[in-house]
Amino acid sequence: MDTLTLTRPDDWHLHLRDGDVLPDVVHWSAARFGRAIIMPNLVPPVTTTAMAEAYRERILAACPADCDFEPLMTLYLTDNTPATEIERAAASGIIHAVKLYPAGATTNADSGVTDIKRCSDALDAMAEQGLGLCIHGEVTHGQTDIFDREKVFLHERLAPLLERHPRLRVVLEHLTTAEAVAFVRQGPARLGATITPQHLLMNRNALLAGGIRPHHYCLPILKREADREALLEAATSGHPRFFLGTDSAPHARHAKENACGCAGIFTAPLALELYAEAFAAAGALDRLEGFASHFGADFYGLPRNRDTVTLAPESRDIPDRLPYGDDTVVPLRAGETVGWQLVDRHPGKARAS
Ligand SMILES: NC(=O)N[C@@H](CC(=O)O)C(=O)O
Ligand SMILES: [Zn+2]
Ligand SMILES: [Zn+2]
């Protein structure tokens, strides 16, 4: 089979963490993607423009010397984010979205929003400034079944939010259900969505059948096979409001292999390769470039990348563990293989600006 050359893709949902693990994490993404939307759920969260600027500098310092990776920063929305902070963020030129974590919904979401109506001023300012809202779309009230949290969020939270803020651009992150796919399709042109490789390749059997697999635990949690099929259909459909967002989310090995293991799957070392696998299995490799390299940039109003990456359909072994500061991290497919290899990157040629 032939190699596959694509416009260099971007990752519209990425966790890089901070501190001594940063150099161990960022190079994987920088080798594959031109830009990435960097999630702000650090401890403490990135709630101000000044914090985002400092974090961006730390990311750039941790990048390999020859890379031209561009971190697109985000702000962490809280009940108290003032409209002035949104204006500062928009004026900074380095912040490209604001992230809504419903309080308690996921990893480091404790400072998230308790009631989105408290954020009306900030959301108005975002619509005014053209700054989009990225959403972890799950309700958090304890009684809602974990498998229903996304579905309930769509109708109880997202639909009213879109109505109250008719000019706000929204990205519903990491879709996991057929309901979410339908919601986005029926939604307005200002509603986009990202899809992860794990949700294209696995259903909840991969988490729970024949033993519990903590490295397959992420939020929103893996759903049924019918949901996976709907996601794969959406991703490979050529619909321009579905685009790539890996949600690569590293955690130290012991924090995952734990009686109370935390949520997040580390896919950065093989993320693009996993998408190629999913698209190849669907017979839709010709649709990968739109999903991975065009639609996200178009939605964010940014120029498409000019350079390319090349993948070959050759099996690559994935190590059991990878370095993670003083610790190790277990990537998806640890001790197994992925069916594609990154063979070449043609760097240097900048994006149109
Ligand atoms: N996806 C996850 O399971 N975890 C993410 C947070 C998130 O994106 O919800 C993380 O930061 O670890
Ligand atoms: Zn999330
Ligand atoms: Zn995430």
Short mmCIF file of C-alpha atoms in Angstrom, two decimals, residues 141-264:
data_model
loop_
_atom_site.label_atom_id
_atom_site.label_comp_id
_atom_site.label_asym_id
_atom_site.label_seq_id
_atom_site.Cartn_x
_atom_site.Cartn_y
_atom_site.Cartn_z
CA HIS A 141 -25.07 16.17 39.16
CA GLY A 142 -24.27 12.97 41.01
CA GLN A 143 -27.48 11.13 40.20
CA THR A 144 -27.02 11.14 36.43
CA ASP A 145 -25.69 7.83 35.15
CA ILE A 146 -22.12 8.24 33.88
CA PHE A 147 -23.11 6.83 30.48
CA ASP A 148 -25.88 9.46 30.14
CA ARG A 149 -23.99 12.58 31.23
CA GLU A 150 -23.20 13.80 27.73
CA LYS A 151 -26.68 13.14 26.38
CA VAL A 152 -28.33 15.03 29.26
CA PHE A 153 -25.90 17.94 28.88
CA LEU A 154 -26.89 18.46 25.23
CA HIS A 155 -30.52 19.14 25.92
CA GLU A 156 -30.45 20.57 29.44
CA ARG A 157 -27.38 22.79 29.10
CA LEU A 158 -26.03 23.21 25.59
CA ALA A 159 -29.26 23.88 23.68
CA PRO A 160 -30.33 26.70 26.07
CA LEU A 161 -26.80 28.12 26.08
CA LEU A 162 -26.73 28.32 22.28
CA GLU A 163 -30.11 30.04 22.40
CA ARG A 164 -29.12 32.58 25.04
CA HIS A 165 -25.92 33.49 23.15
CA PRO A 166 -26.82 33.49 19.46
CA ARG A 167 -23.47 34.82 18.31
CA LEU A 168 -21.19 32.67 20.45
CA ARG A 169 -18.96 30.16 18.62
CA VAL A 170 -18.90 26.82 20.42
CA VAL A 171 -16.81 23.65 20.11
CA LEU A 172 -18.35 20.62 21.76
CA GLU A 173 -15.27 18.62 22.74
CA HIS A 174 -14.62 14.89 22.54
CA LEU A 175 -18.00 13.63 21.30
CA THR A 176 -18.84 10.14 22.53
CA THR A 177 -22.45 9.42 21.55
CA ALA A 178 -24.69 9.10 18.51
CA GLU A 179 -26.90 11.74 20.18
CA ALA A 180 -24.02 14.23 20.21
CA VAL A 181 -23.30 13.57 16.53
CA ALA A 182 -26.95 14.26 15.69
CA PHE A 183 -26.99 17.36 17.89
CA VAL A 184 -23.98 18.84 16.11
CA ARG A 185 -25.34 18.01 12.66
CA GLN A 186 -28.63 19.74 13.48
CA GLY A 187 -26.89 22.63 15.21
CA PRO A 188 -25.98 26.03 13.80
CA ALA A 189 -22.89 26.71 11.67
CA ARG A 190 -21.21 28.26 14.72
CA LEU A 191 -21.21 24.86 16.50
CA GLY A 192 -18.21 22.61 15.83
CA ALA A 193 -17.05 19.39 17.46
CA THR A 194 -13.89 17.38 18.07
CA ILE A 195 -13.57 13.59 18.08
CA THR A 196 -10.75 11.62 19.76
CA PRO A 197 -8.98 8.56 18.35
CA GLN A 198 -10.01 6.40 21.30
CA HIS A 199 -13.68 7.09 20.72
CA LEU A 200 -13.29 6.18 17.03
CA LEU A 201 -11.50 2.92 17.80
CA MET A 202 -12.94 1.56 21.04
CA ASN A 203 -16.23 0.96 22.77
CA ARG A 204 -16.82 0.32 26.47
CA ASN A 205 -15.97 -3.36 26.15
CA ALA A 206 -12.35 -2.24 25.75
CA LEU A 207 -12.65 -0.71 29.21
CA LEU A 208 -14.68 -3.27 31.10
CA ALA A 209 -14.95 -6.65 29.35
CA GLY A 210 -12.57 -9.40 30.48
CA GLY A 211 -10.92 -7.19 33.11
CA ILE A 212 -10.86 -3.50 33.96
CA ARG A 213 -8.36 -1.55 31.89
CA PRO A 214 -7.47 1.73 33.55
CA HIS A 215 -5.52 2.98 30.54
CA HIS A 216 -8.76 2.94 28.54
CA TYR A 217 -10.54 5.12 31.10
CA CYS A 218 -11.23 8.66 29.99
CA LEU A 219 -14.06 11.14 30.23
CA PRO A 220 -16.52 11.24 28.70
CA ILE A 221 -16.37 7.48 29.19
CA LEU A 222 -16.29 5.09 26.21
CA LYS A 223 -19.82 4.24 25.08
CA ARG A 224 -21.57 1.53 23.05
CA GLU A 225 -20.51 0.13 19.67
CA ALA A 226 -23.43 1.95 18.00
CA ASP A 227 -22.01 5.22 19.34
CA ARG A 228 -18.54 4.42 18.05
CA GLU A 229 -20.02 3.69 14.63
CA ALA A 230 -21.88 7.02 14.62
CA LEU A 231 -18.68 8.87 15.54
CA LEU A 232 -16.71 7.10 12.82
CA GLU A 233 -19.40 7.92 10.30
CA ALA A 234 -19.33 11.60 11.32
CA ALA A 235 -15.53 11.84 11.25
CA THR A 236 -15.27 10.20 7.83
CA SER A 237 -18.30 11.96 6.33
CA GLY A 238 -16.47 15.06 5.14
CA HIS A 239 -18.81 17.22 7.24
CA PRO A 240 -16.69 20.32 8.00
CA ARG A 241 -17.88 20.83 11.59
CA PHE A 242 -16.35 17.56 12.83
CA PHE A 243 -12.60 17.78 13.29
CA LEU A 244 -9.57 16.30 15.02
CA GLY A 245 -8.98 16.78 18.75
CA THR A 246 -6.96 14.03 20.39
CA ASP A 247 -7.66 14.86 24.04
CA SER A 248 -4.29 13.24 24.68
CA ALA A 249 -4.20 13.42 28.49
CA PRO A 250 -1.12 11.93 30.19
CA HIS A 251 -1.16 10.86 33.82
CA ALA A 252 1.69 9.21 35.73
CA ARG A 253 1.40 5.43 35.61
CA HIS A 254 0.63 4.98 39.31
CA ALA A 255 -2.19 7.54 39.11
CA LYS A 256 -3.88 5.40 36.43
CA GLU A 257 -3.04 1.97 37.87
CA ASN A 258 -4.72 2.77 41.14
CA ALA A 259 -7.75 1.70 43.15
CA CYS A 260 -9.20 5.07 42.10
CA GLY A 261 -7.51 5.61 38.76
CA CYS A 262 -7.88 9.00 37.11
CA ALA A 263 -9.40 9.81 33.73
CA GLY A 264 -7.35 10.49 30.63
#
